[in-house]
Short mmCIF file of C-alpha atoms in Angstrom, two decimals:
data_model
loop_
_atom_site.label_atom_id
_atom_site.label_comp_id
_atom_site.label_asym_id
_atom_site.label_seq_id
_atom_site.Cartn_x
_atom_site.Cartn_y
_atom_site.Cartn_z
CA MET A 1 -140.03 -53.84 96.09
CA GLU A 2 -139.34 -53.00 100.41
CA GLU A 3 -138.55 -49.47 99.16
CA THR A 4 -140.81 -49.14 97.13
CA ILE A 5 -143.27 -50.05 99.67
CA SER A 6 -142.29 -47.48 101.76
CA LEU A 7 -141.88 -45.49 99.66
CA ARG A 8 -145.63 -45.44 98.87
CA GLU A 9 -146.79 -45.91 103.22
CA LEU A 10 -144.75 -42.22 102.71
CA PHE A 11 -146.55 -40.21 100.89
CA HIS A 12 -150.54 -42.35 101.74
CA THR A 13 -149.00 -41.07 105.43
CA LEU A 14 -148.46 -37.06 104.29
CA LYS A 15 -151.26 -37.60 102.02
CA LYS A 16 -153.72 -38.65 105.13
CA ARG A 17 -152.07 -36.29 107.22
CA LEU A 18 -151.53 -32.90 104.99
CA TRP A 19 -154.58 -30.80 106.91
CA LEU A 20 -152.76 -31.16 110.51
CA ILE A 21 -149.44 -30.17 108.19
CA VAL A 22 -151.12 -27.19 106.74
CA LEU A 23 -153.00 -26.29 110.29
CA ILE A 24 -149.76 -26.35 111.77
CA MET A 25 -147.90 -24.68 109.48
CA VAL A 26 -150.26 -21.72 109.03
CA VAL A 27 -150.58 -21.04 112.95
CA ALA A 28 -146.60 -21.30 112.78
CA ALA A 29 -146.62 -18.31 110.25
CA THR A 30 -149.50 -16.28 112.44
CA VAL A 31 -148.11 -16.21 115.07
CA SER A 32 -144.88 -15.43 114.04
CA SER A 33 -145.97 -12.42 111.97
CA VAL A 34 -148.27 -11.10 115.13
CA ILE A 35 -145.46 -11.38 117.30
CA SER A 36 -143.31 -9.44 114.44
CA PHE A 37 -145.32 -6.55 113.51
CA PHE A 38 -147.20 -6.82 116.99
CA VAL A 39 -145.00 -7.54 119.88
CA LEU A 40 -141.47 -6.82 118.75
CA THR A 41 -139.71 -3.73 119.12
CA PRO A 42 -138.84 -1.79 115.63
CA ILE A 43 -134.70 -1.73 115.52
CA TYR A 44 -133.16 1.06 113.78
CA GLN A 45 -129.14 1.74 113.28
CA SER A 46 -126.65 4.33 111.93
CA SER A 47 -123.10 4.84 111.62
CA ALA A 48 -120.27 6.32 111.89
CA GLN A 49 -116.63 6.06 110.10
CA ILE A 50 -113.27 6.93 112.11
CA LEU A 51 -109.95 6.78 110.09
CA VAL A 52 -107.38 6.76 112.29
CA ASN A 53 -103.99 8.30 110.25
CA GLN A 54 -100.99 10.01 112.07
CA ALA A 55 -100.31 13.14 109.59
CA LYS A 56 -98.17 12.89 107.20
CA SER A 57 -94.55 15.22 106.07
CA GLU A 58 -93.60 15.99 102.89
CA LYS A 59 -90.49 13.46 103.04
CA ASP A 60 -92.41 10.81 104.74
CA LEU A 61 -95.39 10.22 102.64
CA TYR A 62 -95.88 5.94 103.06
CA ASN A 63 -94.61 4.15 106.32
CA THR A 64 -95.47 0.77 105.82
CA GLY A 65 -94.25 0.41 110.36
CA GLU A 66 -96.45 3.66 110.97
CA ILE A 67 -99.47 1.85 109.53
CA GLN A 68 -98.98 -0.91 111.11
CA THR A 69 -99.48 0.72 113.93
CA ASN A 70 -101.78 2.32 113.41
CA ILE A 71 -104.04 -0.96 112.25
CA GLN A 72 -102.70 -2.27 116.09
CA LEU A 73 -104.14 1.15 117.66
CA ILE A 74 -107.57 0.64 116.19
CA ASN A 75 -108.44 -2.43 119.69
CA THR A 76 -107.23 -0.07 121.53
CA TYR A 77 -109.25 2.40 120.56
CA SER A 78 -112.28 0.50 120.04
CA VAL A 79 -112.27 -0.49 124.23
CA ILE A 80 -112.02 3.47 124.31
CA ILE A 81 -114.79 4.37 121.80
CA ARG A 82 -116.97 2.07 124.56
CA SER A 83 -115.40 2.83 127.37
CA PRO A 84 -116.92 4.55 131.09
CA LYS A 85 -114.59 7.75 130.07
CA ILE A 86 -116.40 8.84 126.62
CA LEU A 87 -119.90 7.37 127.18
CA ASN A 88 -120.61 9.51 129.99
CA LYS A 89 -119.53 12.77 128.06
CA VAL A 90 -121.73 11.40 125.45
CA LYS A 91 -124.78 10.57 127.57
CA GLU A 92 -124.01 14.17 129.53
CA GLU A 93 -124.09 16.73 125.87
CA LEU A 94 -126.34 14.54 124.29
CA ASN A 95 -129.05 14.38 127.74
CA PHE A 96 -129.43 10.78 127.34
CA PRO A 97 -132.05 9.40 129.32
CA GLY A 98 -131.12 5.56 130.13
CA THR A 99 -127.13 4.83 131.59
CA VAL A 100 -124.31 4.53 130.54
CA GLY A 101 -124.04 -0.06 130.79
CA GLU A 102 -127.75 0.70 128.11
CA LEU A 103 -125.71 3.61 126.56
CA GLN A 104 -122.61 0.88 125.96
CA ASN A 105 -124.70 -2.31 124.97
CA LYS A 106 -125.91 -0.22 121.86
CA ILE A 107 -123.13 0.78 120.47
CA ALA A 108 -120.36 -1.33 118.21
CA VAL A 109 -117.32 -0.77 117.77
CA ALA A 110 -115.09 -2.80 114.39
CA SER A 111 -112.51 -2.11 111.88
CA GLU A 112 -112.33 -2.99 108.85
CA LYS A 113 -109.97 -5.46 107.84
CA ASP A 114 -106.55 -4.49 106.80
CA SER A 115 -107.97 -1.54 106.96
CA GLN A 116 -107.11 1.85 109.13
CA ILE A 117 -111.08 2.55 109.73
CA ILE A 118 -113.39 1.96 112.77
CA ALA A 119 -117.07 1.69 111.67
CA LEU A 120 -119.05 3.32 114.76
CA THR A 121 -122.43 1.57 114.70
CA VAL A 122 -125.11 2.80 116.97
CA GLU A 123 -128.68 0.12 117.43
CA ASP A 124 -131.25 2.12 118.89
CA PRO A 125 -135.51 1.84 118.42
CA ASN A 126 -135.28 6.11 117.57
CA PRO A 127 -133.50 6.56 114.30
CA SER A 128 -132.65 10.25 114.98
CA MET A 129 -131.44 8.80 118.50
CA ALA A 130 -128.77 6.76 116.96
CA MET A 131 -127.72 8.98 114.36
CA LYS A 132 -127.17 11.55 117.14
CA VAL A 133 -125.44 8.39 119.60
CA ALA A 134 -123.35 7.23 116.73
CA ASN A 135 -121.94 10.99 116.05
CA LYS A 136 -121.17 12.54 119.07
CA THR A 137 -120.07 9.23 120.21
CA ALA A 138 -117.22 9.63 117.61
CA GLU A 139 -116.74 13.55 118.06
CA VAL A 140 -115.99 13.05 122.00
CA PHE A 141 -113.92 10.09 121.39
CA GLN A 142 -111.92 12.66 118.46
CA ARG A 143 -111.39 15.15 121.24
CA ASP A 144 -110.63 13.36 123.85
CA ILE A 145 -107.76 11.11 122.46
CA PRO A 146 -105.10 13.24 122.42
CA SER A 147 -105.11 13.51 126.20
CA ILE A 148 -106.02 9.82 126.95
CA MET A 149 -103.01 8.64 124.77
CA SER A 150 -100.93 11.83 123.96
CA VAL A 151 -102.19 10.89 120.56
CA ASP A 152 -103.46 13.06 117.80
CA ASN A 153 -104.53 10.95 114.99
CA VAL A 154 -107.89 10.29 114.46
CA THR A 155 -110.15 11.63 111.82
CA ILE A 156 -114.19 11.25 111.21
CA LEU A 157 -114.21 9.99 107.79
CA SER A 158 -117.56 10.45 108.01
CA LYS A 159 -120.65 11.03 110.33
CA ALA A 160 -123.89 8.85 110.41
CA THR A 161 -126.36 10.68 108.79
CA LEU A 162 -130.60 9.68 108.40
CA GLY A 163 -132.73 9.07 104.99
CA GLU A 164 -135.61 10.13 104.69
CA LYS A 165 -138.13 6.62 105.56
CA PRO A 166 -135.11 4.73 107.73
CA SER A 167 -136.18 1.26 107.86
CA PRO A 168 -135.47 -0.83 110.77
CA ILE A 169 -132.51 -3.39 110.31
CA LYS A 170 -134.77 -6.11 112.83
CA PRO A 171 -136.95 -7.67 112.80
CA LYS A 172 -137.07 -8.37 109.45
CA PRO A 173 -140.93 -9.89 109.27
CA LEU A 174 -140.88 -11.55 105.92
CA LEU A 175 -137.95 -13.43 107.00
CA ASN A 176 -139.03 -14.55 110.11
CA ILE A 177 -142.55 -15.64 108.23
CA ALA A 178 -140.51 -17.81 106.34
CA ILE A 179 -138.67 -19.58 109.14
CA ALA A 180 -141.89 -20.15 111.64
CA SER A 181 -143.84 -21.84 107.92
CA VAL A 182 -140.54 -23.97 107.31
CA VAL A 183 -140.33 -25.43 111.26
CA GLY A 184 -144.12 -25.65 111.42
CA MET A 185 -143.47 -28.04 107.90
CA MET A 186 -141.16 -29.89 109.62
CA ILE A 187 -143.43 -30.27 112.97
CA GLY A 188 -146.21 -31.44 111.46
CA VAL A 189 -144.02 -34.11 109.36
CA GLY A 190 -143.04 -35.30 112.37
CA LEU A 191 -146.51 -35.15 114.21
CA ALA A 192 -147.55 -36.65 111.11
CA PHE A 193 -145.07 -39.94 111.20
CA LEU A 194 -145.57 -39.97 115.04
CA LEU A 195 -149.49 -40.21 114.84
CA GLU A 196 -149.20 -43.19 112.38
CA TYR A 197 -146.31 -44.64 114.26
CA LEU A 198 -148.78 -44.90 117.02
CA ASP A 199 -152.25 -45.76 115.20
CA ASN A 200 -152.26 -49.21 115.92
CA THR A 201 -155.62 -49.82 114.06
CA ILE A 202 -156.06 -52.49 111.76
CA LYS A 203 -157.31 -50.59 108.89
CA SER A 204 -156.53 -53.33 106.01
CA GLU A 205 -155.87 -56.93 104.86
CA GLN A 206 -152.10 -55.93 104.57
CA ASP A 207 -152.51 -54.68 108.80
CA VAL A 208 -153.90 -57.98 108.72
CA GLU A 209 -151.17 -59.83 106.80
CA GLN A 210 -148.83 -57.82 109.05
CA VAL A 211 -149.81 -58.33 112.46
CA LEU A 212 -150.72 -62.24 112.58
CA GLY A 213 -148.79 -63.42 110.04
CA LEU A 214 -151.27 -64.65 107.89
CA PRO A 215 -152.67 -64.54 104.54
CA VAL A 216 -156.36 -63.16 103.69
CA MET A 217 -158.41 -65.99 102.66
CA GLY A 218 -160.97 -63.48 101.46
CA VAL A 219 -162.21 -59.73 102.31
CA ILE A 220 -166.04 -58.97 103.47
CA SER A 221 -167.30 -56.17 101.81
CA ILE A 222 -169.30 -53.03 103.51
CA ILE A 223 -172.72 -53.18 102.90
CA ASP A 224 -174.77 -50.13 103.58
CA ASP A 225 -178.65 -49.57 104.01
CA GLU A 226 -179.62 -48.86 100.35
CA THR A 227 -177.46 -51.92 98.98
CA SER A 228 -178.66 -54.47 102.05
CA LYS A 229 -182.64 -53.38 100.87
CA GLU A 230 -182.20 -53.48 97.35
CA THR A 231 -180.59 -57.13 97.46
CA MET A 232 -183.09 -58.20 99.70
CA SER A 233 -185.97 -56.73 97.59
CA ASN A 234 -184.07 -59.01 94.66
CA SER A 235 -183.82 -61.69 96.80
CA ILE A 236 -188.03 -62.17 97.93
CA ASP A 237 -188.35 -61.48 93.69
CA THR A 238 -186.45 -64.05 92.83
CA VAL A 239 -188.34 -66.35 96.28
CA VAL A 240 -191.87 -65.73 93.96
CA ARG A 241 -190.63 -66.33 90.85
CA ARG A 242 -189.49 -69.75 92.12
CA ASP A 243 -192.73 -70.58 94.04
CA SER A 244 -195.04 -69.23 91.07
CA VAL A 245 -193.20 -71.40 88.25
CA GLY A 246 -193.88 -74.66 90.66
CA VAL A 247 -196.98 -73.47 90.86
#
């Protein structure tokens, strides 16, 4: 019985403060949409793939040890790709307006699991610049790695391309609005229960019983002006009739 009453009170509180919950949700979704569409800068992504593979002879078509060595070299290559020695040349050849540090922050290097392929990913507000940086970095790395490590086992597997209508990878307005709405709803529900908890006014006979611990013997109904006038009129009629009967 206690659980049923508690559950009923729970829904009653949510229903009573529903306008507050909806208001906070709408405000949160509106703020999120404004920030996503008008404040945040769209970021585009472009990727190139690099293959780390030693040239094979006819007698040595498959060498497991060499493949394992190439996979281990990928970690070293990932550091070299983002090093100033490579990025300084990329900056000069592209006439990149920013610093080498800014260029480095735009580039991410990752290797496919258990493979000899390196994915070189560039993020930039300009989709064309993201493509150019990715391709130029792969090109400079392939050209300079023989002189850096005395090896020639790097091939550009695929270049970055620019689609007809490139779409930004972030921000994602719909996702941001959905998250903001859920967070707003959670805040609204929490605020509704907080306001209900802080509200210590007595509104019903149940509140009287809970506060005083005494049973309610009777309830005085609220009488509005029209009901009061009608009751008084009926009382006057009754008195007049009694007087007439007495006469």
